[in-house]
Amino acid sequence: MKSFFTPFILFLISSFLFPHLSFSDNSFVGSIKTIKGECMVITKETTRTAVAGERLLTGDILKTGPNGAMGVIFRDDTMLSLGPGSDLEIDEFVFSPSEGKLSMVTKMMKGTASYLSGKIVKLNPEGARMETPLATIGIRGTHFLVKVD
Amino acid sequence: MLKKLILLLLFPLLFSCSAKKDLFVLLEDPDGGVGKIVVKTKGGEQAVTKANFYTVVTDETAPPEEAGKMEDEEIKSVFGDAIDALPLKPVSYILYFKSDTIKLKRKSYNLLPEIIDTINKRKSTDTSVVGHADRAGSEKYNYALSKKRAESVANLLIKKGVDPDILEITSHGEENPLVPTKDNVHEPKNRRVEITVR
């Protein structure tokens, strides 16, 4: 009888000791703040017109039309904007300082971008990088521009 | 004749070489500092550490070109649309509490209307309410207290009409201090709730 309850008691004790293990919400990575012209969000399932205020998820691809531009603020305060004719994928975004998990990977496939790094880079200088077709950029901070032909 | 033929043959080759090009430019930070980027290829790496300096990659097997300077006008003509689309910087508010309680100090309580105004003006769909602790006392106790504080502030905002769906309530525990200290040091400035309106 005693041994039957042991795992439950251990579970109760551990959830009391490590409450942060049970809650870590990484459901969205940021939100779209500015939109100009035609902009799209491409997910694994659908392609939709981008709307200011909508939240973004890991794996989403942001796409701007020939006259489009858009700007995003990520949950760690990273700001990223795209000029016309751009494609960018949000490959990875983990912002959980209490667990020491801080990383961000974006893939710039074409076009122009302006990038202002946020708390991930501040707390973990090796934590953020951007990939382009030919190179990888280690982002130590803060403001830089990319153009991919 | 032969020369012409060679040129004709070389021309498309030159063209295809220049088709692929990645360009990276470092700018000054909004606060006036200058950061650093490190551009890496299979062939090597190049750091850019000065404002308006750039590096170019045209071949992923070769090292990036050494950093040169780009004129403001050229930056504007190439990147102007992207730069113009940058959102407004997030706004942060720091709220302090009466010692060891979840009660806001009066000055902090009086900030709430301004915070709500900012949320509405920016049509924020992502406002975080983050509890922070200092490094005095037990980490677990601090973590739990700072989380409770974040929750109580979020409840105040919701009572005053903020949509609960836009709020992200978390605790960073001791890991993201305003004033970095050694372990077990009291630092009232680190015992806070930070609201960031994005």
Short mmCIF file of C-alpha atoms in Angstrom, two decimals:
data_model
loop_
_atom_site.label_atom_id
_atom_site.label_comp_id
_atom_site.label_asym_id
_atom_site.label_seq_id
_atom_site.Cartn_x
_atom_site.Cartn_y
_atom_site.Cartn_z
CA MET A 1 0.00 0.00 0.00
CA LYS A 2 2.77 2.31 1.01
CA SER A 3 4.72 1.71 -2.19
CA PHE A 4 1.59 2.32 -4.24
CA PHE A 5 1.35 5.90 -3.05
CA THR A 6 5.04 6.70 -3.19
CA PRO A 7 5.12 7.94 -6.82
CA PHE A 8 2.16 10.24 -6.20
CA ILE A 9 3.75 11.71 -3.13
CA LEU A 10 7.03 12.21 -5.00
CA PHE A 11 5.14 13.92 -7.81
CA LEU A 12 3.39 16.25 -5.36
CA ILE A 13 6.65 17.13 -3.66
CA SER A 14 8.47 17.74 -6.93
CA SER A 15 5.71 19.92 -8.38
CA PHE A 16 5.85 21.96 -5.18
CA LEU A 17 9.64 22.28 -5.34
CA PHE A 18 9.86 23.02 -9.06
CA PRO A 19 6.67 24.83 -9.95
CA HIS A 20 8.25 26.44 -13.03
CA LEU A 21 8.65 23.05 -14.70
CA SER A 22 4.93 22.79 -15.08
CA PHE A 23 4.33 26.09 -16.82
CA SER A 24 6.18 27.34 -19.83
CA ASP A 25 4.08 28.97 -22.48
CA ASN A 26 5.71 29.25 -25.86
CA SER A 27 2.55 29.16 -27.88
CA PHE A 28 3.29 32.27 -29.92
CA VAL A 29 6.50 34.06 -30.80
CA GLY A 30 5.37 37.61 -31.54
CA SER A 31 2.86 39.75 -33.36
CA ILE A 32 2.63 41.72 -36.60
CA LYS A 33 2.65 45.46 -35.91
CA THR A 34 3.00 47.21 -39.27
CA ILE A 35 1.68 46.27 -42.70
CA LYS A 36 2.04 48.02 -46.04
CA GLY A 37 0.70 46.70 -49.34
CA GLU A 38 0.27 42.99 -49.87
CA CYS A 39 1.73 40.74 -47.15
CA MET A 40 1.18 37.07 -46.45
CA VAL A 41 1.74 34.58 -43.66
CA ILE A 42 2.45 31.07 -44.91
CA THR A 43 2.02 28.21 -42.44
CA LYS A 44 2.29 24.48 -43.02
CA GLU A 45 -1.46 24.32 -43.60
CA THR A 46 -2.46 27.62 -45.18
CA THR A 47 -1.47 30.87 -46.82
CA ARG A 48 -3.32 33.90 -45.53
CA THR A 49 -3.22 37.66 -45.88
CA ALA A 50 -1.27 39.14 -43.00
CA VAL A 51 -3.24 41.34 -40.59
CA ALA A 52 -1.84 43.85 -38.11
CA GLY A 53 -2.12 42.48 -34.58
CA GLU A 54 -2.09 38.80 -35.48
CA ARG A 55 0.19 36.49 -33.56
CA LEU A 56 2.88 34.39 -35.18
CA LEU A 57 4.11 30.86 -34.51
CA THR A 58 7.37 29.02 -35.02
CA GLY A 59 7.55 27.77 -38.60
CA ASP A 60 5.55 30.66 -40.07
CA ILE A 61 6.92 32.24 -43.25
CA LEU A 62 6.43 35.97 -43.73
CA LYS A 63 6.16 37.15 -47.33
CA THR A 64 5.85 40.66 -48.72
CA GLY A 65 4.59 41.52 -52.21
CA PRO A 66 6.37 43.79 -54.72
CA ASN A 67 5.03 46.89 -52.92
CA GLY A 68 4.68 45.30 -49.49
CA ALA A 69 6.48 45.82 -46.20
CA MET A 70 5.81 44.58 -42.68
CA GLY A 71 7.16 44.80 -39.16
CA VAL A 72 7.02 42.32 -36.29
CA ILE A 73 7.80 42.50 -32.59
CA PHE A 74 8.86 39.23 -31.03
CA ARG A 75 8.12 38.30 -27.42
CA ASP A 76 11.71 39.06 -26.37
CA ASP A 77 11.36 42.57 -27.92
CA THR A 78 13.34 41.71 -31.05
CA MET A 79 12.04 43.90 -33.86
CA LEU A 80 12.21 42.72 -37.44
CA SER A 81 10.88 44.34 -40.57
CA LEU A 82 10.85 43.32 -44.21
CA GLY A 83 11.02 45.44 -47.34
CA PRO A 84 9.27 44.57 -50.65
CA GLY A 85 9.64 41.13 -52.24
CA SER A 86 10.93 39.42 -49.11
CA ASP A 87 10.61 35.92 -47.64
CA LEU A 88 11.57 35.12 -44.06
CA GLU A 89 10.97 31.99 -42.03
CA ILE A 90 10.76 31.94 -38.24
CA ASP A 91 12.71 28.75 -37.72
CA GLU A 92 13.11 28.68 -33.96
CA PHE A 93 12.12 30.91 -31.07
CA VAL A 94 12.57 29.94 -27.43
CA PHE A 95 12.31 32.67 -24.81
CA SER A 96 12.19 31.22 -21.32
CA PRO A 97 14.66 33.05 -19.08
CA SER A 98 13.59 31.21 -15.92
CA GLU A 99 14.73 27.95 -17.53
CA GLY A 100 17.75 29.57 -19.18
CA LYS A 101 16.36 28.68 -22.60
CA LEU A 102 17.05 31.51 -25.03
CA SER A 103 17.41 31.00 -28.76
CA MET A 104 16.16 32.42 -32.00
CA VAL A 105 16.81 31.36 -35.58
CA THR A 106 15.39 33.10 -38.63
CA LYS A 107 15.91 32.23 -42.30
CA MET A 108 16.06 35.11 -44.73
CA MET A 109 15.38 33.61 -48.14
CA LYS A 110 15.12 36.78 -50.23
CA GLY A 111 14.58 40.52 -50.06
CA THR A 112 15.58 43.09 -47.46
CA ALA A 113 15.25 43.14 -43.68
CA SER A 114 16.02 45.40 -40.76
CA TYR A 115 16.71 43.63 -37.46
CA LEU A 116 16.94 45.00 -33.92
CA SER A 117 17.86 42.27 -31.45
CA GLY A 118 16.06 41.93 -28.12
CA LYS A 119 16.37 40.19 -24.78
CA ILE A 120 17.48 36.82 -26.16
CA VAL A 121 20.74 38.34 -27.40
CA LYS A 122 21.06 40.50 -24.28
CA LEU A 123 20.79 37.48 -21.96
CA ASN A 124 22.53 34.99 -24.26
CA PRO A 125 24.94 36.64 -26.74
CA GLU A 126 25.33 33.35 -28.63
CA GLY A 127 21.58 32.77 -28.72
CA ALA A 128 20.43 34.32 -31.98
CA ARG A 129 21.40 33.76 -35.59
CA MET A 130 20.02 34.38 -39.01
CA GLU A 131 20.56 32.08 -41.96
CA THR A 132 20.72 33.27 -45.55
CA PRO A 133 21.22 31.16 -48.70
CA LEU A 134 25.00 31.71 -48.56
CA ALA A 135 25.86 32.52 -44.95
CA THR A 136 24.96 32.47 -41.26
CA ILE A 137 24.99 35.61 -39.14
CA GLY A 138 25.78 35.49 -35.46
CA ILE A 139 23.85 38.40 -33.93
CA ARG A 140 25.68 39.96 -30.99
CA GLY A 141 23.46 43.07 -31.15
CA THR A 142 21.77 45.16 -32.01
CA HIS A 143 20.77 46.79 -35.29
CA PHE A 144 21.67 45.39 -38.70
CA LEU A 145 20.36 45.09 -42.24
CA VAL A 146 20.31 42.16 -44.65
CA LYS A 147 19.76 41.94 -48.38
CA VAL A 148 19.45 38.63 -50.16
CA ASP A 149 19.31 38.69 -53.98
CA MET B 1 36.48 37.72 -83.73
CA LEU B 2 37.75 35.13 -81.27
CA LYS B 3 37.94 37.79 -78.56
CA LYS B 4 34.33 38.72 -79.18
CA LEU B 5 33.29 35.11 -79.00
CA ILE B 6 35.09 34.62 -75.69
CA LEU B 7 33.44 37.75 -74.29
CA LEU B 8 30.07 36.55 -75.46
CA LEU B 9 30.65 33.21 -73.76
CA LEU B 10 31.94 34.84 -70.58
CA PHE B 11 29.16 37.36 -70.26
CA PRO B 12 26.37 35.04 -69.08
CA LEU B 13 28.87 33.38 -66.76
CA LEU B 14 29.66 36.73 -65.14
CA PHE B 15 25.98 37.42 -64.90
CA SER B 16 25.20 34.16 -63.15
CA CYS B 17 28.01 34.78 -60.67
CA SER B 18 26.65 38.15 -59.64
CA ALA B 19 23.09 36.83 -59.34
CA LYS B 20 23.61 35.40 -55.88
CA LYS B 21 24.66 37.91 -53.30
CA ASP B 22 23.99 38.35 -49.59
CA LEU B 23 24.71 41.77 -48.10
CA PHE B 24 24.96 42.57 -44.38
CA VAL B 25 25.19 46.08 -42.92
CA LEU B 26 25.64 47.03 -39.26
CA LEU B 27 23.87 50.18 -38.08
CA GLU B 28 24.03 52.30 -34.96
CA ASP B 29 21.65 51.18 -32.18
CA PRO B 30 18.73 53.48 -31.31
CA ASP B 31 20.50 54.31 -28.01
CA GLY B 32 23.66 55.36 -29.84
CA GLY B 33 25.81 52.28 -29.23
CA VAL B 34 27.15 50.02 -31.96
CA GLY B 35 26.79 46.25 -31.76
CA LYS B 36 28.42 43.47 -33.69
CA ILE B 37 27.51 40.83 -36.25
CA VAL B 38 29.63 37.90 -37.32
CA VAL B 39 28.98 36.64 -40.86
CA LYS B 40 30.07 33.05 -41.47
CA THR B 41 30.34 30.94 -44.60
CA LYS B 42 31.87 27.53 -45.20
CA GLY B 43 35.01 29.42 -46.22
CA GLY B 44 35.48 31.64 -43.18
CA GLU B 45 34.00 34.46 -41.16
CA GLN B 46 33.98 38.24 -40.99
CA ALA B 47 32.97 40.39 -38.04
CA VAL B 48 31.39 43.80 -38.60
CA THR B 49 31.78 46.11 -35.60
CA LYS B 50 31.48 49.64 -36.98
CA ALA B 51 28.31 51.54 -37.87
CA ASN B 52 27.44 51.61 -41.60
CA PHE B 53 30.08 48.99 -42.37
CA TYR B 54 29.05 46.03 -44.50
CA THR B 55 30.22 42.67 -45.71
CA VAL B 56 29.19 40.75 -48.82
CA VAL B 57 28.99 37.06 -49.61
CA THR B 58 28.81 35.90 -53.22
CA ASP B 59 30.24 32.41 -52.79
CA GLU B 60 29.37 30.23 -49.83
CA THR B 61 32.71 28.41 -50.04
CA ALA B 62 34.75 31.65 -49.84
CA PRO B 63 35.15 33.86 -46.77
CA PRO B 64 32.90 36.96 -46.65
CA GLU B 65 34.44 40.11 -48.12
CA GLU B 66 36.23 42.38 -45.67
CA ALA B 67 33.99 45.05 -44.19
CA GLY B 68 33.74 48.33 -46.10
CA LYS B 69 31.66 51.43 -45.45
CA MET B 70 28.31 52.17 -47.05
CA GLU B 71 27.02 55.70 -47.55
CA ASP B 72 23.79 56.76 -45.83
CA GLU B 73 22.16 57.49 -49.18
CA GLU B 74 22.81 54.00 -50.49
CA ILE B 75 21.54 52.45 -47.25
CA LYS B 76 18.38 54.51 -47.60
CA SER B 77 17.82 53.56 -51.23
CA VAL B 78 18.37 49.82 -50.66
CA PHE B 79 16.84 49.38 -47.20
CA GLY B 80 14.54 52.41 -46.81
CA ASP B 81 11.29 50.43 -47.11
CA ALA B 82 12.40 47.81 -44.56
CA ILE B 83 13.63 50.46 -42.12
CA ASP B 84 10.39 52.44 -42.45
CA ALA B 85 8.38 49.31 -41.60
CA LEU B 86 10.10 48.85 -38.22
CA PRO B 87 7.44 48.94 -35.48
CA LEU B 88 7.49 51.40 -32.60
CA LYS B 89 9.76 50.18 -29.83
CA PRO B 90 7.93 48.24 -27.10
CA VAL B 91 7.15 50.32 -23.99
CA SER B 92 8.03 48.91 -20.58
CA TYR B 93 6.70 49.88 -17.17
CA ILE B 94 8.24 48.73 -13.93
CA LEU B 95 5.98 48.26 -10.93
CA TYR B 96 7.17 47.91 -7.34
CA PHE B 97 5.51 46.26 -4.36
CA LYS B 98 5.29 46.75 -0.64
CA SER B 99 7.90 44.44 0.87
CA ASP B 100 7.02 40.74 0.81
CA THR B 101 3.42 41.38 -0.35
CA ILE B 102 1.52 41.38 -3.60
CA LYS B 103 0.33 44.95 -2.95
CA LEU B 104 1.54 47.61 -5.37
CA LYS B 105 3.20 50.75 -4.06
CA ARG B 106 0.97 53.77 -4.63
CA LYS B 107 3.20 55.33 -7.29
CA SER B 108 3.16 52.10 -9.25
CA TYR B 109 -0.61 51.67 -8.83
CA ASN B 110 -1.10 55.15 -10.26
CA LEU B 111 0.70 54.08 -13.45
CA LEU B 112 -2.06 51.64 -14.41
CA PRO B 113 -4.25 54.11 -16.38
CA GLU B 114 -1.26 55.16 -18.48
CA ILE B 115 -0.38 51.52 -19.16
CA ILE B 116 -3.93 50.78 -20.30
CA ASP B 117 -3.86 53.87 -22.52
CA THR B 118 -0.67 52.61 -24.20
CA ILE B 119 -2.18 49.15 -24.73
CA ASN B 120 -5.21 50.72 -26.45
CA LYS B 121 -3.27 53.22 -28.54
CA ARG B 122 -0.94 50.56 -29.87
CA LYS B 123 -3.71 48.02 -30.35
CA SER B 124 -1.41 45.62 -28.55
CA THR B 125 -2.12 41.91 -28.89
CA ASP B 126 1.01 41.02 -26.94
CA THR B 127 1.51 42.59 -23.55
CA SER B 128 3.63 40.68 -21.08
CA VAL B 129 3.37 40.86 -17.33
CA VAL B 130 6.56 39.41 -15.95
CA GLY B 131 7.45 38.88 -12.32
CA HIS B 132 11.10 39.28 -11.36
CA ALA B 133 12.87 38.43 -8.11
CA ASP B 134 16.14 39.46 -6.51
CA ARG B 135 18.75 36.92 -5.43
CA ALA B 136 18.12 37.16 -1.69
CA GLY B 137 16.50 34.16 -0.03
CA SER B 138 15.34 30.97 -1.63
CA GLU B 139 15.07 30.94 -5.39
CA LYS B 140 11.82 28.97 -5.23
CA TYR B 141 10.21 31.35 -2.78
CA ASN B 142 11.21 34.33 -4.91
CA TYR B 143 9.95 32.64 -8.03
CA ALA B 144 6.57 31.90 -6.50
CA LEU B 145 6.22 35.40 -5.03
CA SER B 146 7.13 37.14 -8.26
CA LYS B 147 4.69 34.96 -10.17
CA LYS B 148 1.90 35.81 -7.71
CA ARG B 149 2.73 39.49 -8.11
CA ALA B 150 2.52 39.22 -11.89
CA GLU B 151 -0.85 37.49 -11.60
CA SER B 152 -2.22 40.14 -9.25
CA VAL B 153 -1.15 42.96 -11.58
CA ALA B 154 -2.70 41.14 -14.55
CA ASN B 155 -5.96 40.84 -12.60
CA LEU B 156 -5.97 44.57 -11.92
CA LEU B 157 -5.53 45.27 -15.64
CA ILE B 158 -8.31 42.85 -16.55
CA LYS B 159 -10.64 44.44 -13.97
CA LYS B 160 -9.98 47.78 -15.63
CA GLY B 161 -11.04 46.42 -19.02
CA VAL B 162 -7.92 44.93 -20.63
CA ASP B 163 -8.65 41.86 -22.78
CA PRO B 164 -7.18 38.85 -20.91
CA ASP B 165 -6.21 37.23 -24.23
CA ILE B 166 -3.53 39.82 -24.95
CA LEU B 167 -1.77 39.27 -21.60
CA GLU B 168 1.12 36.88 -21.17
CA ILE B 169 1.79 36.28 -17.49
CA THR B 170 5.11 34.72 -16.54
CA SER B 171 7.90 34.81 -14.02
CA HIS B 172 11.55 35.15 -14.90
CA GLY B 173 12.58 34.41 -11.30
CA GLU B 174 16.09 35.64 -10.58
CA GLU B 175 17.35 35.16 -14.13
CA ASN B 176 16.65 38.54 -15.70
CA PRO B 177 17.66 41.19 -13.15
CA LEU B 178 17.47 44.93 -13.66
CA VAL B 179 20.59 45.32 -11.52
CA PRO B 180 22.85 42.23 -11.73
CA THR B 181 24.06 41.12 -8.28
CA LYS B 182 25.80 38.16 -6.67
CA ASP B 183 23.67 35.42 -5.14
CA ASN B 184 21.85 36.17 -1.86
CA VAL B 185 22.04 39.92 -2.31
CA HIS B 186 18.97 42.05 -1.50
CA GLU B 187 18.19 44.36 -4.40
CA PRO B 188 14.73 45.92 -4.14
CA LYS B 189 14.98 47.16 -7.74
CA ASN B 190 15.04 43.55 -8.92
CA ARG B 191 11.84 42.65 -7.01
CA ARG B 192 9.45 43.99 -9.57
CA VAL B 193 6.82 43.29 -12.17
CA GLU B 194 7.66 44.48 -15.63
CA ILE B 195 4.87 45.19 -18.08
CA THR B 196 5.90 45.38 -21.70
CA VAL B 197 3.41 46.63 -24.26
CA ARG B 198 4.29 45.44 -27.75
#
